[in-house]
């Protein structure tokens, strides 16, 4: 086991609260599954803020930021049946990881949290 990358991000929830009123912003930044899953959430600004921070933290862990083919809406933050968040690796993300780290055998660990004013995310990429 080897740590390949670490990323962290914190965001003011008020920034996202303003931005999510714009449908173009929503579709450019968030995946379809994230938008669908938000329908049953009462505090949408914190919901989307945590996911935004997770996307930023993931891009930092990969070491590329949002360039070289990595787009915000390629990264989907989903939860398992117990509520544990994870990043769903689609084909685009797998290709970026393979190109950067020369392996697909990577575990992605994600922790997200929020409070009234801020949301934070922490990502670790570990070689299996």
Tab-separated table of C-alpha atoms in Angstrom, residues 13-110:
chain	number	residue	atom	x	y	z
A	13	UNK	CA	-21.460	27.415	1.808
A	14	UNK	CA	-22.808	30.858	0.886
A	15	UNK	CA	-20.792	30.793	-2.378
A	16	UNK	CA	-22.500	27.613	-3.515
A	17	UNK	CA	-25.909	28.738	-2.223
A	18	UNK	CA	-25.809	31.624	-4.708
A	19	UNK	CA	-24.383	29.547	-7.568
A	20	UNK	CA	-26.841	26.642	-7.456
A	21	UNK	CA	-29.687	28.962	-8.401
A	22	UNK	CA	-28.159	28.898	-11.896
A	23	UNK	CA	-29.148	25.670	-13.717
A	24	UNK	CA	-26.214	26.035	-16.108
A	25	UNK	CA	-23.820	26.053	-13.140
A	26	UNK	CA	-25.510	22.955	-11.694
A	27	UNK	CA	-25.162	20.930	-14.900
A	28	UNK	CA	-21.590	22.099	-15.534
A	29	UNK	CA	-20.332	21.264	-12.041
A	30	UNK	CA	-22.489	18.418	-10.734
A	31	UNK	CA	-23.231	15.010	-12.223
A	32	UNK	CA	-26.750	13.906	-13.090
A	33	UNK	CA	-26.814	11.477	-10.168
A	34	UNK	CA	-25.816	14.236	-7.722
A	35	UNK	CA	-28.563	16.513	-9.027
A	36	UNK	CA	-31.165	13.730	-8.855
A	37	UNK	CA	-30.080	12.757	-5.321
A	38	UNK	CA	-30.408	16.394	-4.179
A	39	UNK	CA	-34.165	16.378	-4.720
A	40	UNK	CA	-34.834	14.813	-1.311
A	41	UNK	CA	-32.361	17.050	0.536
A	42	UNK	CA	-33.660	20.021	2.527
A	43	UNK	CA	-30.317	21.862	2.885
A	44	UNK	CA	-29.246	21.934	-0.756
A	45	UNK	CA	-26.498	24.515	-0.298
A	46	UNK	CA	-24.588	22.327	2.174
A	47	UNK	CA	-25.288	19.207	0.087
A	48	UNK	CA	-23.760	20.778	-3.022
A	49	UNK	CA	-20.988	22.535	-1.061
A	50	UNK	CA	-19.706	19.222	0.303
A	51	UNK	CA	-19.694	17.737	-3.185
A	52	UNK	CA	-17.936	20.778	-4.639
A	53	UNK	CA	-15.238	20.518	-1.949
A	54	UNK	CA	-14.902	16.774	-2.648
A	55	UNK	CA	-14.353	17.426	-6.357
A	56	UNK	CA	-11.676	20.030	-5.584
A	57	UNK	CA	-10.000	17.722	-3.063
A	58	UNK	CA	-10.014	14.838	-5.565
A	59	UNK	CA	-8.437	17.009	-8.277
A	60	UNK	CA	-5.706	18.000	-5.820
A	61	UNK	CA	-5.100	14.373	-4.812
A	62	UNK	CA	-4.707	13.429	-8.482
A	63	UNK	CA	-2.336	16.360	-8.831
A	64	UNK	CA	-3.810	17.812	-11.994
A	65	UNK	CA	-6.435	20.262	-10.872
A	66	UNK	CA	-9.197	20.715	-13.410
A	67	UNK	CA	-7.235	20.356	-16.627
A	68	UNK	CA	-5.939	17.555	-18.829
A	69	UNK	CA	-9.450	16.250	-19.372
A	70	UNK	CA	-10.706	16.397	-15.781
A	71	UNK	CA	-14.050	18.185	-15.462
A	72	UNK	CA	-16.156	18.873	-12.384
A	73	UNK	CA	-19.137	16.842	-13.553
A	74	UNK	CA	-16.944	13.782	-14.260
A	75	UNK	CA	-16.609	13.386	-10.497
A	76	UNK	CA	-19.706	11.986	-8.774
A	77	UNK	CA	-19.971	11.887	-5.009
A	78	UNK	CA	-22.323	9.081	-4.017
A	79	UNK	CA	-23.230	7.399	-0.736
A	80	UNK	CA	-23.537	3.739	0.124
A	81	UNK	CA	-26.556	2.340	1.955
A	82	UNK	CA	-25.014	3.351	5.298
A	83	UNK	CA	-24.424	6.958	4.199
A	84	UNK	CA	-20.664	6.660	3.660
A	85	UNK	CA	-19.589	9.000	0.837
A	86	UNK	CA	-17.373	7.866	-2.014
A	87	UNK	CA	-16.254	9.017	-5.428
A	88	UNK	CA	-17.646	7.015	-8.306
A	89	UNK	CA	-14.862	6.325	-10.800
A	90	UNK	CA	-16.230	6.639	-14.322
A	91	UNK	CA	-14.199	5.810	-17.445
A	92	UNK	CA	-12.764	9.337	-17.673
A	93	UNK	CA	-11.520	9.266	-14.067
A	94	UNK	CA	-10.053	5.791	-14.514
A	95	UNK	CA	-8.159	6.960	-17.610
A	96	UNK	CA	-6.767	9.986	-15.758
A	97	UNK	CA	-5.683	7.827	-12.804
A	98	UNK	CA	-4.091	5.224	-15.090
A	99	UNK	CA	-2.194	7.888	-17.047
A	100	UNK	CA	-0.983	9.693	-13.915
A	101	UNK	CA	-0.165	6.731	-11.661
A	102	UNK	CA	0.379	3.913	-14.214
A	103	UNK	CA	-2.142	1.696	-12.429
A	104	UNK	CA	-5.876	1.234	-11.999
A	105	UNK	CA	-5.424	-0.484	-8.656
A	106	UNK	CA	-6.282	2.583	-6.597
A	107	UNK	CA	-8.517	3.032	-3.569
A	108	UNK	CA	-10.137	6.445	-3.149
A	109	UNK	CA	-10.938	7.458	0.417
A	110	UNK	CA	-13.261	10.424	0.932
